[in-house]
Coordinates of C-alpha atoms and ligand atoms in Angstrom, one line a residue:
M563 CA -29.5 4.3 -4.4
E564 CA -27.1 6.0 -2.0
E565 CA -25.1 8.8 -3.5
L566 CA -21.7 9.3 -1.8
S567 CA -19.9 12.6 -1.3
H568 CA -16.5 14.2 -1.2
W569 CA -15.2 15.5 2.2
I570 CA -14.3 19.1 1.8
D571 CA -13.6 21.7 4.5
G572 CA -14.8 19.3 7.2
K573 CA -18.1 18.3 5.7
E574 CA -19.6 16.0 3.2
V575 CA -20.1 17.7 -0.1
K576 CA -22.1 16.4 -3.1
G577 CA -20.4 16.2 -6.4
T578 CA -21.3 18.7 -9.1
S579 CA -19.8 17.0 -12.2
G580 CA -22.8 14.8 -13.0
R581 CA -20.3 12.0 -13.5
F582 CA -20.4 9.0 -11.1
S583 CA -18.8 5.6 -10.7
D584 CA -20.8 2.6 -9.4
V585 CA -19.7 1.0 -6.1
Y586 CA -20.5 -2.7 -5.8
N587 CA -21.0 -5.2 -3.1
P588 CA -18.7 -7.8 -4.7
A589 CA -20.3 -10.6 -2.8
T590 CA -23.8 -10.0 -4.4
G591 CA -22.7 -8.3 -7.6
E592 CA -25.1 -5.5 -6.8
V593 CA -24.5 -1.8 -7.2
I594 CA -24.8 -0.4 -3.6
A595 CA -23.9 3.2 -4.1
R596 CA -22.5 5.7 -6.6
V597 CA -19.5 7.9 -6.0
P598 CA -19.1 11.3 -7.6
L599 CA -16.1 11.9 -9.9
A600 CA -14.8 15.3 -9.2
T601 CA -13.9 17.9 -11.9
P602 CA -10.6 19.8 -11.9
A603 CA -12.6 22.9 -10.7
E604 CA -13.8 21.0 -7.6
L605 CA -10.2 19.8 -7.0
D606 CA -8.9 23.4 -7.3
A607 CA -11.4 24.6 -4.7
A608 CA -10.3 21.8 -2.3
V609 CA -6.6 22.6 -2.9
K610 CA -7.2 26.3 -2.3
S611 CA -8.9 25.7 1.0
A612 CA -6.3 23.0 2.0
E613 CA -3.6 25.6 1.3
K614 CA -5.2 28.0 3.7
A615 CA -5.8 25.4 6.4
Q616 CA -2.2 24.1 6.2
I617 CA -0.7 27.4 7.4
G618 CA -2.3 27.2 10.8
W619 CA -1.8 23.4 11.0
A620 CA 2.0 23.7 10.3
A621 CA 2.2 26.4 13.0
T622 CA 0.6 24.0 15.5
N623 CA 3.4 22.6 17.6
P624 CA 4.3 19.0 16.9
Q625 CA 3.2 17.8 20.3
R626 CA -0.3 19.1 19.7
R627 CA -0.4 17.5 16.3
A628 CA 0.7 14.2 18.0
R629 CA -2.2 14.5 20.4
V630 CA -4.6 14.7 17.5
M631 CA -3.0 11.5 16.2
M632 CA -3.4 9.9 19.6
K633 CA -7.1 10.8 19.7
F634 CA -7.5 9.7 16.1
G635 CA -5.9 6.3 16.9
Q636 CA -8.3 5.9 19.8
L637 CA -11.3 6.7 17.7
I638 CA -10.2 4.2 15.0
Q639 CA -9.9 1.6 17.8
D640 CA -13.4 2.5 19.2
N641 CA -15.0 2.3 15.7
M642 CA -13.1 -0.8 14.6
E643 CA -16.2 -2.8 13.9
Q644 CA -18.0 -0.1 11.9
L645 CA -14.8 0.5 9.8
A646 CA -14.3 -3.2 9.2
E647 CA -17.9 -3.6 8.1
L648 CA -17.4 -0.7 5.6
V649 CA -14.2 -2.3 4.3
A650 CA -15.8 -5.7 3.9
R651 CA -19.0 -4.4 2.2
E652 CA -17.2 -2.6 -0.6
H653 CA -14.1 -4.7 -0.9
G654 CA -15.5 -8.2 -0.1
K655 CA -12.8 -9.3 2.3
T656 CA -13.8 -11.3 5.4
L657 CA -14.4 -9.4 8.7
P658 CA -11.3 -10.7 10.5
D659 CA -9.2 -9.7 7.5
A660 CA -11.0 -6.3 7.3
R661 CA -10.1 -5.7 11.0
G662 CA -6.5 -6.5 10.1
D663 CA -6.7 -3.9 7.3
V664 CA -7.8 -1.3 9.8
Q665 CA -5.3 -2.5 12.5
R666 CA -2.3 -2.3 10.2
G667 CA -3.3 1.3 9.3
L668 CA -3.9 2.2 13.0
E669 CA -0.3 1.0 13.8
V670 CA 1.1 3.7 11.5
I671 CA -1.1 6.3 13.3
E672 CA 0.4 5.0 16.5
V673 CA 3.9 5.7 15.2
C674 CA 2.8 9.2 14.3
M675 CA 2.2 9.9 18.0
G676 CA 6.0 10.1 18.1
T677 CA 6.0 13.0 15.6
P678 CA 8.0 15.5 17.8
A679 CA 10.9 13.0 18.1
L680 CA 10.7 12.1 14.4
L681 CA 10.8 15.7 13.2
K682 CA 13.8 16.8 15.4
G683 CA 16.6 18.5 13.5
E684 CA 20.4 18.5 13.9
Y685 CA 22.6 21.0 15.6
T686 CA 26.4 21.7 15.6
D687 CA 27.7 24.3 17.9
N688 CA 31.0 26.1 17.1
A689 CA 31.0 24.9 13.5
G690 CA 33.4 27.9 13.0
P691 CA 34.2 31.0 14.9
G692 CA 31.0 32.1 16.5
I693 CA 29.1 29.9 14.1
D694 CA 26.4 27.4 14.8
L695 CA 24.8 25.2 12.2
Y696 CA 21.4 23.6 12.5
S697 CA 18.8 21.9 10.3
M698 CA 15.1 21.6 10.6
R699 CA 12.4 19.6 8.9
Q700 CA 9.5 21.6 7.5
P701 CA 6.3 20.4 5.9
L702 CA 5.9 20.6 2.1
G703 CA 2.5 22.3 2.1
V704 CA -0.4 20.6 0.3
V705 CA 0.4 17.0 -0.7
A706 CA -1.7 14.2 -2.3
G707 CA -2.4 10.6 -1.6
I708 CA -3.8 8.3 -4.3
T709 CA -4.7 4.9 -3.1
P710 CA -5.8 1.4 -4.5
F711 CA -8.9 -0.7 -3.8
N712 CA -7.2 -3.5 -2.0
F713 CA -6.7 -2.0 1.5
P714 CA -9.5 0.6 1.9
A715 CA -8.4 1.6 5.4
M716 CA -4.7 0.7 5.7
I717 CA -3.2 2.5 2.7
P718 CA -5.2 5.8 3.2
L719 CA -3.9 5.7 6.8
W720 CA -0.3 5.0 5.6
K721 CA -0.6 8.1 3.5
M722 CA -2.5 10.5 5.7
G723 CA -0.8 9.7 9.0
P724 CA 2.8 10.8 8.3
A725 CA 1.7 13.6 5.9
L726 CA -0.6 15.2 8.4
A727 CA 1.5 14.6 11.5
S728 CA 4.4 16.4 9.7
G729 CA 2.2 19.5 9.3
N730 CA 1.0 19.1 5.7
A731 CA -2.5 19.3 4.4
M732 CA -3.5 16.3 2.2
I733 CA -5.8 15.8 -0.7
L734 CA -6.7 12.1 -0.5
K735 CA -8.0 10.4 -3.7
P736 CA -9.2 6.9 -2.6
S737 CA -10.0 4.2 -5.1
E738 CA -13.4 4.8 -6.6
R739 CA -14.3 1.2 -5.9
V740 CA -14.0 1.6 -2.1
P741 CA -14.6 5.2 -1.3
S742 CA -16.6 5.0 2.0
T743 CA -13.9 4.1 4.4
S744 CA -11.8 7.2 3.6
I745 CA -14.8 9.4 4.3
M746 CA -15.4 7.8 7.6
L747 CA -11.7 8.1 8.5
A748 CA -11.9 11.8 7.6
K749 CA -14.8 12.2 10.0
L750 CA -12.9 10.5 12.8
A751 CA -9.9 12.7 12.2
Q752 CA -12.1 15.8 12.5
E753 CA -13.6 14.4 15.8
A754 CA -10.0 13.9 17.0
G755 CA -9.3 17.6 16.5
L756 CA -7.9 17.9 13.0
P757 CA -8.8 21.4 11.7
D758 CA -11.2 21.5 8.8
G759 CA -9.5 21.7 5.4
V760 CA -6.3 19.9 6.5
L761 CA -7.6 16.6 5.1
Q762 CA -9.8 16.7 1.9
V763 CA -11.1 13.6 0.4
V764 CA -11.8 14.1 -3.3
N765 CA -13.2 11.2 -5.2
G766 CA -12.6 10.6 -8.9
D767 CA -10.9 8.7 -11.6
K768 CA -8.1 9.4 -14.1
E769 CA -9.4 12.9 -14.8
I770 CA -8.9 14.0 -11.2
V771 CA -5.6 12.2 -10.8
D772 CA -4.3 14.1 -13.8
A773 CA -5.6 17.4 -12.3
I774 CA -3.7 16.6 -9.1
L775 CA -0.5 15.8 -11.0
D776 CA -0.8 19.1 -12.9
H777 CA -1.9 21.3 -10.0
P778 CA 0.9 23.8 -9.2
T779 CA 0.1 23.9 -5.4
V780 CA 0.4 20.2 -4.9
Q781 CA 3.9 19.6 -3.7
A782 CA 4.1 15.8 -3.5
V783 CA 2.3 12.7 -4.5
G784 CA 2.2 9.4 -2.6
F785 CA 0.7 6.8 -4.9
V786 CA -0.1 3.1 -4.4
G787 CA -1.6 0.9 -7.2
S788 CA -0.6 -1.1 -10.2
T789 CA 2.8 -0.8 -11.9
P790 CA 1.7 0.9 -15.2
I791 CA -0.2 3.6 -13.3
A792 CA 2.6 4.0 -10.8
Q793 CA 5.1 4.6 -13.5
Y794 CA 2.8 7.0 -15.3
I795 CA 2.1 9.0 -12.2
Y796 CA 5.8 9.1 -11.2
G797 CA 6.7 10.4 -14.7
R798 CA 4.0 13.1 -14.8
A799 CA 4.5 14.2 -11.2
A800 CA 8.3 14.5 -11.7
T801 CA 7.9 16.4 -15.0
N802 CA 5.8 18.9 -13.0
G803 CA 8.5 19.2 -10.4
K804 CA 6.7 17.3 -7.6
R805 CA 8.2 14.9 -5.2
A806 CA 6.7 11.5 -5.9
Q807 CA 6.8 8.0 -4.5
C808 CA 4.7 5.5 -6.4
F809 CA 4.4 1.9 -5.3
G810 CA 3.3 -0.6 -7.9
G811 CA 2.4 -4.2 -8.4
A812 CA 4.1 -7.4 -7.4
K813 CA 4.9 -11.1 -8.1
N814 CA 6.1 -12.5 -4.9
H815 CA 8.0 -15.8 -4.8
M816 CA 8.5 -18.2 -1.9
L817 CA 11.5 -20.6 -2.0
I818 CA 11.0 -23.9 -0.3
M819 CA 14.3 -25.7 0.4
P820 CA 14.6 -29.5 0.7
D821 CA 15.3 -29.1 4.5
A822 CA 12.2 -26.9 5.1
D823 CA 9.4 -27.9 7.4
L824 CA 7.0 -28.7 4.6
D825 CA 3.8 -28.7 6.7
K826 CA 4.6 -25.2 7.9
A827 CA 5.6 -24.1 4.4
A828 CA 2.3 -25.5 2.9
D829 CA 0.3 -23.7 5.6
A830 CA 2.1 -20.5 4.9
L831 CA 1.6 -20.8 1.2
V832 CA -2.2 -21.3 1.5
G833 CA -2.5 -18.3 3.9
A834 CA -0.2 -16.0 1.8
G835 CA -1.5 -17.2 -1.6
F836 CA -5.3 -17.2 -1.0
G837 CA -5.9 -14.8 1.9
A838 CA -7.9 -11.8 0.8
A839 CA -8.5 -13.7 -2.5
G840 CA -4.9 -13.1 -3.4
E841 CA -5.6 -9.4 -3.7
R842 CA -2.6 -8.3 -1.6
C843 CA 0.5 -6.7 -3.1
M844 CA 2.5 -9.0 -0.7
A845 CA 0.5 -12.2 -1.5
I846 CA 2.7 -15.1 -2.5
S847 CA 1.8 -16.0 -6.0
V848 CA 4.7 -18.2 -6.9
A849 CA 6.0 -21.2 -5.0
V850 CA 9.5 -22.3 -5.9
P851 CA 10.3 -25.7 -4.4
V852 CA 13.9 -26.7 -4.9
G853 CA 14.2 -30.3 -6.2
D854 CA 11.5 -32.5 -7.6
K855 CA 11.2 -34.4 -4.3
T856 CA 10.4 -31.2 -2.4
A857 CA 8.0 -30.2 -5.1
D858 CA 6.1 -33.5 -5.1
A859 CA 5.9 -33.5 -1.3
L860 CA 4.8 -29.9 -1.2
I861 CA 2.0 -30.3 -3.8
E862 CA 0.8 -33.4 -2.0
R863 CA 0.4 -31.3 1.2
L864 CA -1.1 -28.2 -0.6
V865 CA -3.9 -29.9 -2.4
P866 CA -6.1 -31.0 0.6
K867 CA -5.5 -27.7 2.3
I868 CA -6.6 -25.7 -0.7
E869 CA -9.6 -27.9 -1.4
K870 CA -10.7 -27.3 2.2
L871 CA -10.8 -23.5 1.8
K872 CA -14.2 -21.9 2.4
V873 CA -15.0 -19.2 0.0
G874 CA -18.0 -16.9 0.7
P875 CA -19.5 -13.6 1.6
Y876 CA -18.2 -11.8 4.7
T877 CA -21.7 -12.1 6.1
A878 CA -21.5 -15.9 6.2
G879 CA -19.5 -16.0 9.4
E880 CA -16.0 -15.7 10.7
D881 CA -15.0 -19.2 9.4
V882 CA -15.0 -18.0 5.8
D883 CA -11.4 -18.0 4.5
Y884 CA -11.8 -15.5 1.7
G885 CA -14.4 -13.5 -0.2
P886 CA -15.0 -12.4 -3.8
V887 CA -12.6 -10.5 -6.0
I888 CA -13.3 -6.8 -6.5
T889 CA -15.1 -6.7 -9.9
K890 CA -16.6 -8.9 -12.6
A891 CA -13.8 -7.7 -14.9
A892 CA -11.2 -8.9 -12.3
Q893 CA -13.0 -12.3 -12.1
E894 CA -13.0 -12.7 -15.9
R895 CA -9.3 -11.7 -16.1
I896 CA -8.3 -14.2 -13.5
N897 CA -10.3 -17.0 -15.3
R898 CA -8.7 -15.9 -18.6
L899 CA -5.2 -16.2 -17.1
I900 CA -5.9 -19.6 -15.7
G901 CA -7.0 -20.7 -19.2
S902 CA -3.8 -19.3 -20.6
G903 CA -1.8 -21.3 -18.1
V904 CA -3.6 -24.5 -19.2
D905 CA -3.1 -23.6 -22.9
Q906 CA 0.5 -22.9 -22.5
G907 CA 1.2 -26.2 -20.8
A908 CA 1.1 -25.7 -17.1
K909 CA -0.6 -28.5 -15.0
L910 CA -3.7 -27.2 -13.3
V911 CA -3.8 -29.3 -10.1
V912 CA -6.8 -27.5 -8.5
D913 CA -9.2 -25.6 -10.7
G914 CA -11.1 -22.8 -9.0
R915 CA -13.0 -21.6 -12.1
G916 CA -16.8 -21.7 -12.2
L917 CA -17.3 -21.6 -8.4
K918 CA -20.9 -20.6 -7.6
I919 CA -22.0 -19.8 -4.1
Q920 CA -25.7 -20.6 -3.3
G921 CA -27.6 -17.4 -2.9
Y922 CA -24.7 -15.3 -4.2
E923 CA -24.7 -16.5 -7.8
N924 CA -23.9 -13.0 -9.1
G925 CA -21.0 -12.4 -6.7
F926 CA -17.5 -12.1 -8.1
F927 CA -16.1 -15.3 -6.6
C928 CA -13.1 -17.3 -7.7
G929 CA -12.3 -20.6 -6.2
P930 CA -8.7 -21.3 -5.3
S931 CA -6.5 -22.6 -8.1
L932 CA -3.1 -24.3 -8.0
F933 CA -0.7 -24.8 -10.9
D934 CA 2.3 -27.1 -11.1
N935 CA 5.0 -27.0 -13.8
V936 CA 4.7 -23.3 -14.5
T937 CA 7.6 -21.8 -16.5
P938 CA 8.8 -18.2 -16.7
E939 CA 7.6 -17.7 -20.3
M940 CA 4.0 -18.3 -19.4
D941 CA 1.5 -15.4 -19.0
I942 CA 0.3 -16.9 -15.7
Y943 CA 3.9 -16.3 -14.4
K944 CA 4.6 -13.0 -16.2
E945 CA 1.4 -11.2 -15.3
E946 CA 0.3 -10.1 -11.8
V947 CA -2.8 -12.2 -11.4
F948 CA -4.0 -10.5 -8.3
G949 CA -6.4 -13.4 -7.5
P950 CA -6.5 -16.7 -5.7
V951 CA -4.1 -18.5 -7.9
L952 CA -0.8 -20.1 -6.8
S953 CA 1.7 -21.1 -9.4
T954 CA 4.5 -23.6 -8.8
V955 CA 7.8 -23.1 -10.6
R956 CA 10.1 -26.1 -9.9
A957 CA 13.8 -25.2 -9.5
K958 CA 16.7 -27.7 -9.7
T959 CA 19.0 -25.8 -7.3
Y960 CA 19.0 -23.0 -4.8
E961 CA 21.0 -20.9 -7.2
D962 CA 18.3 -21.5 -10.0
A963 CA 15.6 -20.5 -7.6
L964 CA 17.4 -17.3 -6.5
R965 CA 18.1 -16.4 -10.1
L966 CA 14.3 -16.8 -10.9
V967 CA 13.5 -14.2 -8.2
M968 CA 16.3 -11.9 -9.2
D969 CA 15.3 -12.0 -12.9
N970 CA 11.7 -11.1 -12.2
D971 CA 10.6 -7.6 -13.0
Y972 CA 9.0 -7.1 -9.7
G973 CA 10.7 -6.8 -6.3
N974 CA 8.1 -6.2 -3.6
G975 CA 8.3 -9.2 -1.3
T976 CA 9.8 -12.7 -1.2
A977 CA 10.3 -15.5 1.4
I978 CA 12.4 -18.5 2.0
Y979 CA 11.5 -21.6 4.0
T980 CA 14.6 -23.5 5.2
A981 CA 16.1 -24.9 8.4
D982 CA 19.6 -23.8 7.3
G983 CA 20.8 -20.4 8.7
D984 CA 23.5 -20.0 6.1
T985 CA 21.1 -20.4 3.2
A986 CA 18.6 -18.0 4.7
R987 CA 21.3 -15.4 5.4
D988 CA 22.7 -15.7 1.9
F989 CA 19.2 -15.3 0.4
A990 CA 18.4 -12.2 2.5
S991 CA 21.7 -10.7 1.6
R992 CA 21.7 -11.3 -2.2
V993 CA 18.1 -11.1 -3.3
N994 CA 17.1 -7.9 -5.1
V995 CA 13.7 -7.5 -3.4
G996 CA 12.7 -4.9 -0.9
M997 CA 11.0 -7.1 1.8
V998 CA 12.2 -10.5 2.7
G999 CA 10.7 -13.2 5.0
I1000 CA 12.7 -16.1 6.5
N1001 CA 10.2 -18.8 7.4
F1002 CA 7.7 -15.9 7.3
P1003 CA 5.5 -15.7 4.2
I1004 CA 4.2 -12.1 4.2
P1005 CA 7.0 -9.9 5.5
V1006 CA 5.2 -6.6 5.8
P1007 CA 7.4 -4.6 8.1
L1008 CA 5.9 -3.3 11.3
S1009 CA 5.0 0.4 11.3
Y1010 CA 8.2 1.6 12.9
Y1011 CA 10.2 0.2 10.0
T1012 CA 9.2 1.1 6.4
F1013 CA 7.5 -0.5 3.5
G1014 CA 8.7 -0.5 0.0
G1015 CA 9.6 -2.8 -2.9
W1016 CA 12.4 -2.7 -5.5
K1017 CA 12.5 -2.8 -9.3
K1018 CA 9.1 -2.3 -10.9
S1019 CA 7.3 -2.4 -7.6
A1020 CA 8.3 1.1 -6.6
F1021 CA 9.3 4.3 -8.4
G1022 CA 10.9 7.2 -6.5
D1023 CA 12.8 7.6 -3.3
L1024 CA 12.1 6.6 0.2
N1025 CA 9.6 4.1 1.5
Q1026 CA 6.1 4.4 2.9
Y1027 CA 5.5 4.9 6.7
G1028 CA 8.1 4.9 9.4
P1029 CA 11.0 7.4 9.4
D1030 CA 11.2 7.4 5.6
A1031 CA 7.7 8.8 5.3
F1032 CA 8.5 11.7 7.6
R1033 CA 11.5 12.4 5.3
F1034 CA 9.3 12.2 2.2
Y1035 CA 6.7 14.6 3.6
T1036 CA 9.2 17.2 4.9
K1037 CA 12.0 19.2 3.4
T1038 CA 15.2 20.0 5.2
K1039 CA 16.3 23.6 5.8
T1040 CA 19.8 24.2 7.1
V1041 CA 20.7 27.4 8.9
T1042 CA 24.3 28.8 9.4
A1043 CA 24.2 31.4 12.2
R1044 CA 27.0 33.6 13.4
W1045 CA 27.2 35.9 16.4
F1046 CA 30.0 38.4 16.6
S1047 CA 31.4 38.5 20.1
G1048 CA 35.1 38.0 19.8
I1049 CA 35.1 38.0 16.0
K1050 CA 37.5 40.4 14.2
D1051 CA 36.2 42.7 11.4
G1052 CA 37.4 41.9 7.8
V1053 CA 36.1 41.1 4.3
A1054 CA 36.3 37.4 3.1
L1055 CA 36.0 36.7 -0.6
N1056 CA 37.2 33.1 -0.7
F1057 CA 35.1 30.0 -0.3
K1058 CA 37.2 28.3 2.4
A1059 CA 37.0 25.8 5.2
M1060 CA 35.7 27.1 8.5
D1061 CA 38.6 27.4 10.8
Ligands
NAD1272 P1 -4.9 0.9 -10.0 O1 -3.6 1.2 -10.4 O2 -5.9 0.5 -10.9 O3 -5.6 2.2 -9.2 C1 -4.9 2.8 -8.1 C2 -5.3 4.3 -8.1 O4 -5.0 4.9 -9.4 C3 -6.8 4.4 -7.9 O5 -7.0 5.5 -7.0 C4 -7.3 4.7 -9.3 O6 -8.5 5.6 -9.3 C5 -6.2 5.4 -10.0 N1 -6.1 5.2 -11.4 C6 -6.5 4.1 -12.1 N2 -6.3 4.2 -13.4 C7 -5.7 5.4 -13.6 C8 -5.2 6.1 -14.7 N3 -5.2 5.5 -15.9 N4 -4.6 7.3 -14.6 C9 -4.6 7.8 -13.3 N5 -5.0 7.2 -12.2 C10 -5.6 6.0 -12.3 O7 -4.7 -0.2 -8.8 P2 -5.9 -1.0 -8.0 O8 -6.5 -2.0 -9.0 O9 -6.8 -0.1 -7.3 O10 -5.0 -1.8 -6.9 C11 -4.3 -3.0 -7.2 C12 -2.9 -2.8 -7.5 O11 -2.2 -2.1 -6.5 C13 -2.1 -4.1 -7.7 O12 -1.2 -4.0 -8.8 C14 -1.3 -4.2 -6.4 O13 -0.1 -5.0 -6.4 C15 -1.0 -2.8 -6.1 N6 -0.7 -2.5 -4.7 C16 0.6 -2.2 -4.4 C17 1.0 -1.9 -3.1 C18 2.4 -1.6 -2.8 O14 2.6 -1.0 -1.7 N7 3.4 -1.8 -3.6 C19 0.0 -2.0 -2.1 C20 -1.3 -2.3 -2.5 C21 -1.6 -2.6 -3.8

């Protein structure tokens, strides 16, 4: 069986801990590789060498760093198919979706080509007699990125792009379920001219995450994953004096108003609810039709579309709609939550449990499921299912629907389908959620905006990618400079305005 490596100092390095985690092909259920789980001592060696490499990288002018990003982007583009294949093999998503995973990461690298402009400081001349005032943005040093399984290319690229372009060195700890894409990205970054040691990929589990959080040299942690872990990491990083931004789970609602184009709304719900087997933090998992008439008409349209979905392995062709979920444990958890929905009184309109794909009987597949008459007290509503399950919560009025979204613990994304501009505008203005779609189901902002949820979907300041990420990965230094021509001698003891 293939034994994977870490990426340290510009080369693949075997693990020395003797501890491994199995990597599966979720479509077959087979173990295809094992990934080493690093020890704190291995991390320490990687951090020490990153610390050394960062000094030269930070001194490299931003335009040169931008050129490395430009070449890196080109290499990602050139190797799109190979990267997508790696993503699909370890994650299970379809090839078109895997290409999208790489593409949305690449778009962040494209913005990093603008690093010189994004890192410009401010300047005030004549702030006082002979005094000029200026600020500059400087890298933090060695920073860490800790990423989830569900976007094996995109999220590591969201982390490494702005961090590296700003002049930091990064310790990337990818999900142990999908480690290979990060190693390939590190190789491409090296080919693009990134100096060895500036990006280290250290594989591992909780033990290594804790070692990162406690390491005195690591200055900042960018985390993406589930809410309990995000909250834990935020707390421990902050206690240790580190900058941290930790993005967590989600429960994304879509409101469907009586005046909405219901065919378009149903198409959007099927795509946003079941794409990538529902394993997207921006997946729509709750449909909120307003009024029973809207709800009945919506369900009537959803059922045939959902029943037509083709579930299968990525190797079965580009017409497969979605693949397996990530692990057997995830499959069992999703089935258990569907069972709880039935037991607690929701109406299971389409039952996806028990799906078997011929030739892939051991794969972690879940058929699509649709619930009607879900209520907020049910587990299927309260928990993040992270699977191909769409729940319908019927609302009597727009205000009731809005209140449901506002009262939910999560605040990652939400959407409204309506033909009425005033309602859409009111929703976008009042809802306490970070990313809002108007007749747009998955409102992931483009790479020159920023991505981030509210409430329990994100802990810490500033969003991921875009200008916010450049702020997160740099610190501001402000210089007050005086030159003495024309300035009288004299001692000043008071703290006074500059005049
Ligand atoms: P996860 O929280 O299980 O793992 C994320 C990372 O944390 C991995 O690298 C993992 O090794 C590490 N980890 C796991 N358990 C840990 C522990 N006890 N202590 C320290 N580190 C630990 O998440 P996942 O299952 O890989 O990803 C799915 C979750 O990520 C979902 O909840 C999804 O909503 C969320 N997600 C959020 C966003 C966002 O931007 N808000 C984006 C993608 C995914």
